[in-house]
Amino acid sequence: MSYTENKVTITHTMAQKDLAPEIKNGRNDLVSTLSLKSSSGVKMYNVNVANPTGKIDNLGQAVAVYVDASDYGFYGCNFTGYQDTLCAHKGRELYSRSYISGAVDYIFGMKANAWFESCDFETVGKGWITANGNRDTNLSEYVFNRARVFGSSGNGSTYLGRPWNPYARVVWQNSELSDVVNPAGWAIWDSATSTADVTFKEFNNSGAGAATDKGPPSAVS
């Protein structure tokens, strides 16, 4: 199964800057191209979903896919965006042999246990691939297995992730990381955010971006 010959594309151009400022809640959901909330779960095959908003300096969050329920599977899908492309937000989620592109925190969310199997990730600008928002010890974790990371944004221009919240948990394993990935691997959110309970791990990766001995100890546990 592959995403390369998909025929169906769902597209919608909208970012948080397009919302009225008095709207305080659910802003990522409101701008998303495709919002999924069914409690029974969904399996999606060979569908493209895009939010082609592009780079915006302020309020540029522009979600393509927002997954807000458990037991979802995506197979041979293609998700494209720039900032916050995929919100893997709640429950058990599987992404298999799919393609996801973006630049800034383009895979993010707070309460999902998401497994990405044999997926391709294309970085289209400087930034961070993941921003896991786990607020407790076991609410959320992202695992990337047999992934490929590539892009044209320049050597070392992207990081595997940064912690959106204090218990962020992300693992990259058995993956091919090109030179677009900074060999430091991980970055902090800001100087005020503690990384004491963050879990960022790499295992058995290959490629120019896979060096694990250069990461900042304060950002990895």
Coordinates of C-alpha atoms in Angstrom, one line a residue:
M1 CA 0.0 0.0 0.0
S2 CA 1.3 3.4 -1.0
Y3 CA 0.2 7.1 -1.0
T4 CA 1.9 7.9 -4.3
E5 CA -1.1 7.1 -6.5
N6 CA -3.9 8.5 -4.4
K7 CA -6.8 10.0 -6.3
V8 CA -8.9 11.8 -3.7
T9 CA -7.8 15.1 -2.1
I10 CA -9.7 17.1 0.5
T11 CA -8.3 20.6 0.8
H12 CA -9.2 23.8 2.7
T13 CA -7.1 26.9 3.4
M14 CA -7.6 28.3 6.8
A15 CA -5.3 29.4 9.8
Q16 CA -6.0 30.6 13.3
K17 CA -5.4 34.2 12.0
D18 CA -8.6 33.8 10.1
L19 CA -10.7 33.3 13.3
A20 CA -12.3 36.0 15.3
P21 CA -10.2 36.9 18.4
E22 CA -13.1 36.4 20.7
I23 CA -13.1 32.6 19.8
K24 CA -11.1 31.2 22.6
N25 CA -11.7 27.4 22.5
G26 CA -11.4 24.7 19.8
R27 CA -9.4 26.9 17.5
N28 CA -7.3 24.1 16.0
D29 CA -10.5 22.1 15.4
L30 CA -12.2 25.0 13.7
V31 CA -9.4 25.6 11.2
S32 CA -8.8 22.0 10.3
T33 CA -9.5 20.6 6.9
L34 CA -10.7 17.3 8.3
S35 CA -11.9 16.9 11.8
L36 CA -12.5 13.4 13.1
K37 CA -14.5 12.7 16.3
S38 CA -16.5 9.5 15.9
S39 CA -16.3 7.4 19.0
S40 CA -16.5 4.2 16.9
G41 CA -13.2 4.8 15.2
V42 CA -12.4 5.2 11.5
K43 CA -10.1 3.5 9.0
M44 CA -9.0 5.7 6.2
Y45 CA -7.2 4.5 3.1
N46 CA -5.4 6.4 0.3
V47 CA -6.8 9.9 0.9
N48 CA -4.9 13.1 0.6
V49 CA -5.8 15.9 3.0
A50 CA -4.2 19.4 2.7
N51 CA -4.2 22.7 4.4
P52 CA -2.1 24.8 2.0
T53 CA -2.0 28.0 4.1
G54 CA 1.8 28.1 4.1
K55 CA 4.1 30.1 6.4
I56 CA 2.5 32.8 8.6
D57 CA 4.5 34.5 11.3
N58 CA 1.7 35.0 13.8
L59 CA -1.3 32.7 14.4
G60 CA -0.2 30.5 11.6
Q61 CA -1.6 27.2 13.0
A62 CA -3.3 25.6 10.1
V63 CA -4.3 22.0 10.8
A64 CA -5.0 19.6 7.9
V65 CA -6.2 16.6 10.0
Y66 CA -7.5 16.8 13.6
V67 CA -8.0 13.4 15.3
D68 CA -10.0 13.7 18.5
A69 CA -11.2 10.2 19.2
S70 CA -9.7 6.7 19.7
D71 CA -9.1 3.7 17.5
Y72 CA -8.3 5.4 14.2
G73 CA -6.2 4.0 11.4
F74 CA -4.7 5.8 8.4
Y75 CA -3.2 3.7 5.6
G76 CA -1.5 5.1 2.5
C77 CA -2.7 8.6 3.3
N78 CA -1.0 12.0 2.4
F79 CA -1.3 14.9 4.8
T80 CA 0.2 18.3 3.8
G81 CA 0.6 21.6 5.5
Y82 CA 3.2 23.9 7.1
Q83 CA 2.4 24.5 10.8
D84 CA 0.5 21.9 12.9
T85 CA -0.4 19.7 9.9
L86 CA -1.6 16.7 12.0
C87 CA -3.2 17.0 15.4
A88 CA -2.9 13.5 16.9
H89 CA -4.9 14.5 19.9
K90 CA -6.7 11.7 21.6
G91 CA -6.8 7.9 22.1
R92 CA -5.1 5.1 20.1
E93 CA -4.1 6.1 16.6
L94 CA -2.1 4.2 13.8
Y95 CA -0.5 5.8 10.8
S96 CA 0.9 3.3 8.3
R97 CA 2.8 3.8 5.0
S98 CA 1.6 7.4 4.9
Y99 CA 3.2 10.8 4.0
I100 CA 3.1 13.9 6.3
S101 CA 4.7 17.2 5.4
G102 CA 5.2 20.5 7.3
A103 CA 7.7 22.6 9.1
V104 CA 6.6 23.9 12.5
D105 CA 5.3 21.3 15.1
Y106 CA 3.7 19.5 12.3
I107 CA 2.7 16.5 14.4
F108 CA 1.2 17.6 17.7
G109 CA -1.4 16.8 20.3
M110 CA -2.0 16.2 24.0
K111 CA -3.7 12.8 24.7
A112 CA -3.0 10.4 21.9
N113 CA -1.0 7.2 21.9
A114 CA 0.1 7.3 18.2
W115 CA 2.2 4.8 16.3
F116 CA 3.7 5.8 13.0
E117 CA 4.8 2.7 10.9
S118 CA 6.9 3.0 7.8
C119 CA 5.8 6.6 7.1
D120 CA 7.6 9.4 5.2
F121 CA 8.0 12.8 6.7
E122 CA 9.0 15.8 4.5
T123 CA 10.2 18.9 6.2
V124 CA 9.4 22.0 4.1
G125 CA 10.9 24.7 6.4
K126 CA 12.9 25.2 9.5
G127 CA 11.3 23.9 12.6
W128 CA 10.4 20.8 14.6
I129 CA 8.6 17.7 13.5
T130 CA 6.8 16.9 16.8
A131 CA 5.3 18.9 19.7
N132 CA 3.9 16.3 22.1
G133 CA 1.7 17.9 24.7
N134 CA 1.5 15.2 27.3
R135 CA 0.5 16.7 30.7
D136 CA 0.7 13.6 32.8
T137 CA 2.8 10.5 33.0
N138 CA 0.8 8.2 30.7
L139 CA -1.6 10.3 28.7
S140 CA 0.3 10.5 25.4
E141 CA 3.2 9.1 23.5
Y142 CA 4.3 9.2 19.8
V143 CA 6.4 6.3 18.4
F144 CA 8.0 6.5 14.9
N145 CA 9.1 3.1 13.6
R146 CA 10.9 2.6 10.2
A147 CA 10.3 6.2 9.2
R148 CA 12.0 8.3 6.6
V149 CA 12.7 12.0 7.2
F150 CA 13.8 14.2 4.3
G151 CA 13.4 17.7 3.0
S152 CA 14.9 20.6 1.1
S153 CA 15.0 23.2 3.9
G154 CA 18.7 22.8 4.5
N155 CA 21.1 20.7 6.6
G156 CA 20.2 20.6 10.2
S157 CA 17.1 22.7 9.8
T158 CA 14.6 20.5 11.7
Y159 CA 14.5 18.8 15.0
L160 CA 12.8 15.5 15.8
G161 CA 10.7 17.3 18.4
R162 CA 10.3 19.7 21.3
P163 CA 8.2 19.4 24.4
W164 CA 4.9 21.3 24.3
N165 CA 4.1 20.2 27.8
P166 CA 6.3 18.9 30.7
Y167 CA 5.7 15.1 30.2
A168 CA 6.2 15.0 26.4
R169 CA 7.1 11.5 25.2
V170 CA 8.4 10.8 21.7
V171 CA 10.5 7.8 20.3
W172 CA 12.2 7.5 16.9
Q173 CA 13.5 4.0 16.2
N174 CA 14.7 2.0 13.2
S175 CA 14.4 5.1 11.0
E176 CA 16.3 6.8 8.3
L177 CA 17.1 10.4 9.2
S178 CA 18.6 12.5 6.4
D179 CA 20.8 15.5 6.9
V180 CA 17.8 17.8 7.2
V181 CA 17.5 16.6 10.8
N182 CA 19.8 18.4 13.2
P183 CA 22.0 15.7 14.8
A184 CA 21.2 17.2 18.2
G185 CA 17.9 15.5 17.7
W186 CA 15.8 17.5 20.1
A187 CA 15.1 21.1 21.2
I188 CA 13.6 22.9 24.2
W189 CA 10.3 24.7 24.0
D190 CA 11.6 27.8 25.7
S191 CA 14.1 28.6 28.5
A192 CA 11.3 28.6 31.1
T193 CA 9.9 25.1 30.3
S194 CA 11.3 22.3 32.5
T195 CA 12.5 19.2 30.8
A196 CA 12.9 17.1 33.9
D197 CA 10.0 14.8 33.0
V198 CA 10.4 14.8 29.3
T199 CA 11.1 11.5 27.5
F200 CA 12.8 11.8 24.1
K201 CA 14.5 8.7 22.7
E202 CA 16.3 7.5 19.6
F203 CA 17.1 3.8 18.9
N204 CA 18.8 2.1 15.9
N205 CA 18.4 5.0 13.5
S206 CA 20.6 5.7 10.5
G207 CA 21.6 8.6 8.3
A208 CA 23.3 11.9 8.7
G209 CA 20.7 13.2 11.2
A210 CA 20.8 10.1 13.4
A211 CA 23.7 11.0 15.6
T212 CA 22.6 10.7 19.2
D213 CA 25.7 11.8 21.1
K214 CA 25.2 15.5 20.4
G215 CA 21.8 16.1 22.0
P216 CA 21.4 18.4 25.0
P217 CA 21.1 16.3 28.2
S218 CA 18.6 18.9 29.6
A219 CA 16.2 18.0 26.8
V220 CA 16.3 14.2 26.9
S221 CA 15.6 11.8 29.7

